[in-house]
Coordinates of N, CA and C in Angstrom, one line a residue:
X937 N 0.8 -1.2 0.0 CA 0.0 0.0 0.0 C 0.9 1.2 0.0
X938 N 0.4 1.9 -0.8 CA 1.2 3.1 -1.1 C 1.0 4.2 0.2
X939 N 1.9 5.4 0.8 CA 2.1 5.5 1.9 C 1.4 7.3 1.8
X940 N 0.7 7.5 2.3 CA -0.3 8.8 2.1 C 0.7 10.0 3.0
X941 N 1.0 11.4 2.3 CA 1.2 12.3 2.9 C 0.4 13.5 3.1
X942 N 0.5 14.5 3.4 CA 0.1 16.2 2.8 C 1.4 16.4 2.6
X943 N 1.2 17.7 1.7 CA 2.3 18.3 1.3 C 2.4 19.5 2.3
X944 N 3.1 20.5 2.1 CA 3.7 21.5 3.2 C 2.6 22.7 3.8
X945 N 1.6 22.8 2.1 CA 0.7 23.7 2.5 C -0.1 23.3 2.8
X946 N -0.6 22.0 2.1 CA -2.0 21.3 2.7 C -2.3 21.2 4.6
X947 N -0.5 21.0 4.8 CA -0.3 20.4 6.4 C -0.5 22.1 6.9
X948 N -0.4 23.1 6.4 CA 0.1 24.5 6.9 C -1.5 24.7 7.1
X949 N -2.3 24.7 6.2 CA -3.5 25.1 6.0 C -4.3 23.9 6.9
X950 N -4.8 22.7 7.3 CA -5.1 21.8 7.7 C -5.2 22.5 9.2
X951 N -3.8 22.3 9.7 CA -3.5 22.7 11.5 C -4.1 24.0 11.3
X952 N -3.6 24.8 10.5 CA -4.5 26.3 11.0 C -6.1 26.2 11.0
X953 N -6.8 25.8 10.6 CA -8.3 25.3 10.5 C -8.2 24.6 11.4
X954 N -7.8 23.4 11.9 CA -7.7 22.6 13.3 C -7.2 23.1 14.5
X955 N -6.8 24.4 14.3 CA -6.2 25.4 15.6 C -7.4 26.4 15.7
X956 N -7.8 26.5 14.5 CA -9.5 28.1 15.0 C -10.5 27.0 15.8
X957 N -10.9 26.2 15.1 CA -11.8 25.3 15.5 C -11.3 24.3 16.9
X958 N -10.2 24.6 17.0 CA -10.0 24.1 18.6 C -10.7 24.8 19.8
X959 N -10.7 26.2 19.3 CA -10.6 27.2 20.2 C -11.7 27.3 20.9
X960 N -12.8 27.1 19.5 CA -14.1 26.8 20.1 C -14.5 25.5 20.5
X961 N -14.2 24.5 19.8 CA -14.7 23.8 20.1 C -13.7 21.9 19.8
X962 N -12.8 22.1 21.0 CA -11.7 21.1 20.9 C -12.1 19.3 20.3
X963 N -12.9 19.0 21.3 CA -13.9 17.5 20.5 C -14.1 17.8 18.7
X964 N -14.5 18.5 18.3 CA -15.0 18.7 17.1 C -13.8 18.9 15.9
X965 N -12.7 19.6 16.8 CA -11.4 19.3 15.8 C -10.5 18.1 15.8
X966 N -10.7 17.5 17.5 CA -10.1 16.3 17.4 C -10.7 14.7 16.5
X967 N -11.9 14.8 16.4 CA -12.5 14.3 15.2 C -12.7 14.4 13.9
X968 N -11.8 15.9 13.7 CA -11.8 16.2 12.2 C -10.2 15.7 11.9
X969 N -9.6 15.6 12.8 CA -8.3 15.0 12.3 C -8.3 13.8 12.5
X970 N -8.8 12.9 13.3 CA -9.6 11.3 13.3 C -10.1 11.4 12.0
X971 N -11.0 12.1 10.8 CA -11.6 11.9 10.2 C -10.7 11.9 8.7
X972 N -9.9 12.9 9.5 CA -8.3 12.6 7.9 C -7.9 11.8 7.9
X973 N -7.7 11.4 9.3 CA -6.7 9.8 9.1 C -7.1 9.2 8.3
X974 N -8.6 8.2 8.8 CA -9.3 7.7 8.3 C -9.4 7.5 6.5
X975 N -9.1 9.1 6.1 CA -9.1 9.1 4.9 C -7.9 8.8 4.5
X976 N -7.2 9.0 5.4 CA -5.5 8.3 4.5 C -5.5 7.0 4.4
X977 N -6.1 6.4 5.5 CA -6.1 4.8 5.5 C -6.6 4.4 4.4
X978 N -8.0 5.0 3.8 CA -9.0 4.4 2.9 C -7.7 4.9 1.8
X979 N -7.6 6.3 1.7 CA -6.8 6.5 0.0 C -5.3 5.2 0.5
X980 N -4.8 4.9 0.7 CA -3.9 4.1 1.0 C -4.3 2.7 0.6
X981 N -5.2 2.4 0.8 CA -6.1 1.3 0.3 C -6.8 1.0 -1.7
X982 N -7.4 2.8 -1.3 CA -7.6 2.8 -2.3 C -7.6 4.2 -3.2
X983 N -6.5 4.4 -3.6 CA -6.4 5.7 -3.9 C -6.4 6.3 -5.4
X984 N -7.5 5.2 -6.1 CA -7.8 5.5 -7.2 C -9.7 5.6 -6.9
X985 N -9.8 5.8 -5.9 CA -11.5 5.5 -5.6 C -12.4 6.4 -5.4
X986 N -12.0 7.6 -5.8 CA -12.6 9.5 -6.2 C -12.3 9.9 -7.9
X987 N -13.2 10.6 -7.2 CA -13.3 11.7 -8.9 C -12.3 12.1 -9.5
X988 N -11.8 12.1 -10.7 CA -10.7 13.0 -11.7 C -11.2 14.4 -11.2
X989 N -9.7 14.8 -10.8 CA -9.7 16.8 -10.6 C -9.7 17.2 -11.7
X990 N -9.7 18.5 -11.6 CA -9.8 19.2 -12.6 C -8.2 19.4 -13.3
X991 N -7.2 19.2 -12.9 CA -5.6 19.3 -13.1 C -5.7 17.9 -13.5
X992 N -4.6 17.5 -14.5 CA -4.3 16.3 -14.9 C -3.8 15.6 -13.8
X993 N -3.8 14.5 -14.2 CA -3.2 13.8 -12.8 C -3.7 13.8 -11.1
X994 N -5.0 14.5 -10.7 CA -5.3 14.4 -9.4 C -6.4 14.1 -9.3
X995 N -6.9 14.0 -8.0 CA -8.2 13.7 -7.8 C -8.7 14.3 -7.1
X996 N -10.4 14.0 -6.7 CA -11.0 14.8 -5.9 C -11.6 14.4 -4.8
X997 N -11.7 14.8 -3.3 CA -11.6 13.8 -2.3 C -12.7 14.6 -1.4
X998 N -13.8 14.0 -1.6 CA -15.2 15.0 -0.6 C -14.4 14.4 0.8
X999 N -14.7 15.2 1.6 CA -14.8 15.2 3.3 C -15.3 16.3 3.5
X1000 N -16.9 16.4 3.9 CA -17.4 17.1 4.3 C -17.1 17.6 5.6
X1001 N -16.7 19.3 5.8 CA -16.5 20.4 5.2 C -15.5 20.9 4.8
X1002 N -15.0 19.9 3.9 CA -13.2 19.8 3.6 C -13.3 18.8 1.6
X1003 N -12.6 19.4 1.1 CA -12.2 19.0 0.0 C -10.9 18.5 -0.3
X1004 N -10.2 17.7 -0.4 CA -9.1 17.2 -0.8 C -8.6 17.2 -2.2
X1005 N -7.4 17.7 -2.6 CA -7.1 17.4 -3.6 C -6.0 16.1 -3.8
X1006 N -6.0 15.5 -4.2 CA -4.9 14.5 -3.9 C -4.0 14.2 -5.4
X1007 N -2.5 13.6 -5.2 CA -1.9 13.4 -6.4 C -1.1 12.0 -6.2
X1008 N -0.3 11.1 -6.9 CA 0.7 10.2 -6.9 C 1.6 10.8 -7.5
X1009 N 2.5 10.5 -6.5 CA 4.1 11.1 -7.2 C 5.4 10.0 -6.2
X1010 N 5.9 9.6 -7.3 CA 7.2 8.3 -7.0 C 6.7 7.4 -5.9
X1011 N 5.3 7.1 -6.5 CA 4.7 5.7 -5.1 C 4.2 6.7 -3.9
X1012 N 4.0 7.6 -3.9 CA 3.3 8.0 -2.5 C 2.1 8.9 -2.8
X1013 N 1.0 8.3 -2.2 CA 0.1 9.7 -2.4 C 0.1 10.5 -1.7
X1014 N -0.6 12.0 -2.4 CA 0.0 13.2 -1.7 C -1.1 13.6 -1.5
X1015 N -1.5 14.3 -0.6 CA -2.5 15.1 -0.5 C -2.0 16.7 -0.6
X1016 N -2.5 17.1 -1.8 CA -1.8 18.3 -2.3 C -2.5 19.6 -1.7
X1017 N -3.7 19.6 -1.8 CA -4.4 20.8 -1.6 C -5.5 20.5 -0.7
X1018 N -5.9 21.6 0.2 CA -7.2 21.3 1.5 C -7.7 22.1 0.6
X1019 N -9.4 22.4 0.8 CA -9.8 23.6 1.1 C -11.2 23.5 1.4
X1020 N -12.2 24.0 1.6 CA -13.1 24.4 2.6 C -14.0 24.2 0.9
X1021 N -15.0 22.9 1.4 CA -16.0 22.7 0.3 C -16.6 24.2 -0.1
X1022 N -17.1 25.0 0.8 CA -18.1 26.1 0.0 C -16.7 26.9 -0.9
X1023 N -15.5 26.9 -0.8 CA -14.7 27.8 -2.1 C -14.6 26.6 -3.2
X1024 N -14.6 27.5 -4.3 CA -14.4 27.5 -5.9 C -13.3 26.2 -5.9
X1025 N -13.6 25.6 -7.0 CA -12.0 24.8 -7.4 C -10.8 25.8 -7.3
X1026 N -9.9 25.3 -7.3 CA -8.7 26.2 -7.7 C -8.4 25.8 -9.3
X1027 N -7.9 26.2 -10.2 CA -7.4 25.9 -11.6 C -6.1 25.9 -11.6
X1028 N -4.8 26.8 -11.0 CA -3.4 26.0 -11.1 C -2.9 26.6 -9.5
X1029 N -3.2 25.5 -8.5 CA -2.8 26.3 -7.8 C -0.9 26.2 -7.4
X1030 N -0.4 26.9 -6.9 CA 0.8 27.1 -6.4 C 1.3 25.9 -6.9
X1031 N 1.5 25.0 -5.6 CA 2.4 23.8 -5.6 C 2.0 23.1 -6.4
X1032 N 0.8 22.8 -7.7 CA 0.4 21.7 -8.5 C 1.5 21.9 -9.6
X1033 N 2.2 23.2 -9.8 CA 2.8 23.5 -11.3 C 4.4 23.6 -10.9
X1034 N 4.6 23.0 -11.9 CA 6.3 22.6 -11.7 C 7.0 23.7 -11.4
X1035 N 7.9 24.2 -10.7 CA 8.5 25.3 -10.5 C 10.2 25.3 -11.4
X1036 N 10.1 26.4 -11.9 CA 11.5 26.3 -12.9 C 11.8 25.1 -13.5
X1037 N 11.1 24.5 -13.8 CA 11.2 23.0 -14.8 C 11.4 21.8 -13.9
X1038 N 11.7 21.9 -13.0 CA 11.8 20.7 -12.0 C 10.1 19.8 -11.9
X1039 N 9.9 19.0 -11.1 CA 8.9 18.4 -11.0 C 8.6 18.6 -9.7
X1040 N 9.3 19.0 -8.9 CA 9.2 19.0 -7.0 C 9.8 20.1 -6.3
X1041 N 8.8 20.9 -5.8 CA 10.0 22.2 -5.3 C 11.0 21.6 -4.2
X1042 N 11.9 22.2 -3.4 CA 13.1 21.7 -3.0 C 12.1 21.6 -1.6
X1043 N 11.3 22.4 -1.3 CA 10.1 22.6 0.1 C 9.3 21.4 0.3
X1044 N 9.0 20.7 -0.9 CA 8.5 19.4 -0.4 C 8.9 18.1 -0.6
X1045 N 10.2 18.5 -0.6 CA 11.1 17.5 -0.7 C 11.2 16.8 1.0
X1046 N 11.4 18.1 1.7 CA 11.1 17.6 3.2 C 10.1 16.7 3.3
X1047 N 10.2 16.4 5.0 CA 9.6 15.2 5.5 C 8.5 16.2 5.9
X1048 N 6.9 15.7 5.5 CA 5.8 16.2 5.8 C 4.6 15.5 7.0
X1049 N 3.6 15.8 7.5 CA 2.8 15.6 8.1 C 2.4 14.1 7.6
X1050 N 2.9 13.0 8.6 CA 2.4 11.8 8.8 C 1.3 10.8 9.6
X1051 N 0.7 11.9 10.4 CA -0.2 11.7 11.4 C 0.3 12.0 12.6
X1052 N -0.7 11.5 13.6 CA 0.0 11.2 14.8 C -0.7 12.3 16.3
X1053 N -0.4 13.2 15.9 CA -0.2 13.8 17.1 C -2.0 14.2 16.9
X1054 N -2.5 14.8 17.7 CA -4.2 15.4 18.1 C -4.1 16.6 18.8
X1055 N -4.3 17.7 17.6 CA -4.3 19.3 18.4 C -5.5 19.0 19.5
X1056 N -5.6 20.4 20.1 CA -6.6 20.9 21.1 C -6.0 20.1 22.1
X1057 N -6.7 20.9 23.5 CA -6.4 20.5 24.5 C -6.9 19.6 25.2

């Protein structure tokens, strides 16, 4: 089984949403990151089992009130993009498009968010 990540913004954007929503209301974010896992396990499983994105090569991953964008790159899925079901698709966002001809900026080459820990208090 292929081994599920986020990438640097996905993880940047994710905890910031799981840090507002702590504030109010800590149970409710600690189950929204229970509810990602969950979705890594399943894309890990089966990570051809969503919709074609709109970008070549990704897909589209409902979790209500969360959208996923997800991609495969050298055997690992990535989860590339979050974003909040009520906004628009994105059409090229940032990190989807190659930078200076490379395929991978040097930023996500780092080691990224692999689970584990449970914000809120």
């Amino acid at each position: 089984m292929p081994r599920v990540r986020l990438s640097r913004s996905a993880e940047r954007w994710f905890l910031s949403k799981v840090a507002e929503l702590a504030e109010v209301n800590p149970a409710a974010a600690r189950k929204l990151v229970e509810r990602l896992e969950r979705q890594r396990d399943l894309l890990s499983s089966f990570p051809q089992m969503t919709e074609r994105g709109i970008l070549e090569g990704t897909r589209k991953v409902s979790m209500p009130p969360l959208v996923l964008t997800i991609r495969s790159r050298d055997g690992i899925v990535e989860i590339a993009a979050i974003r909040d079901a009520r906004q628009k698709d994105a059409y090229a966002p940032v990190e989807m498009l190659p930078a200076d001809g490379h395929d991978e900026d040097e930023e996500d080459k780092e080691e990224t968010y692999d689970g584990g820990a449970t914000p809120g208090p």
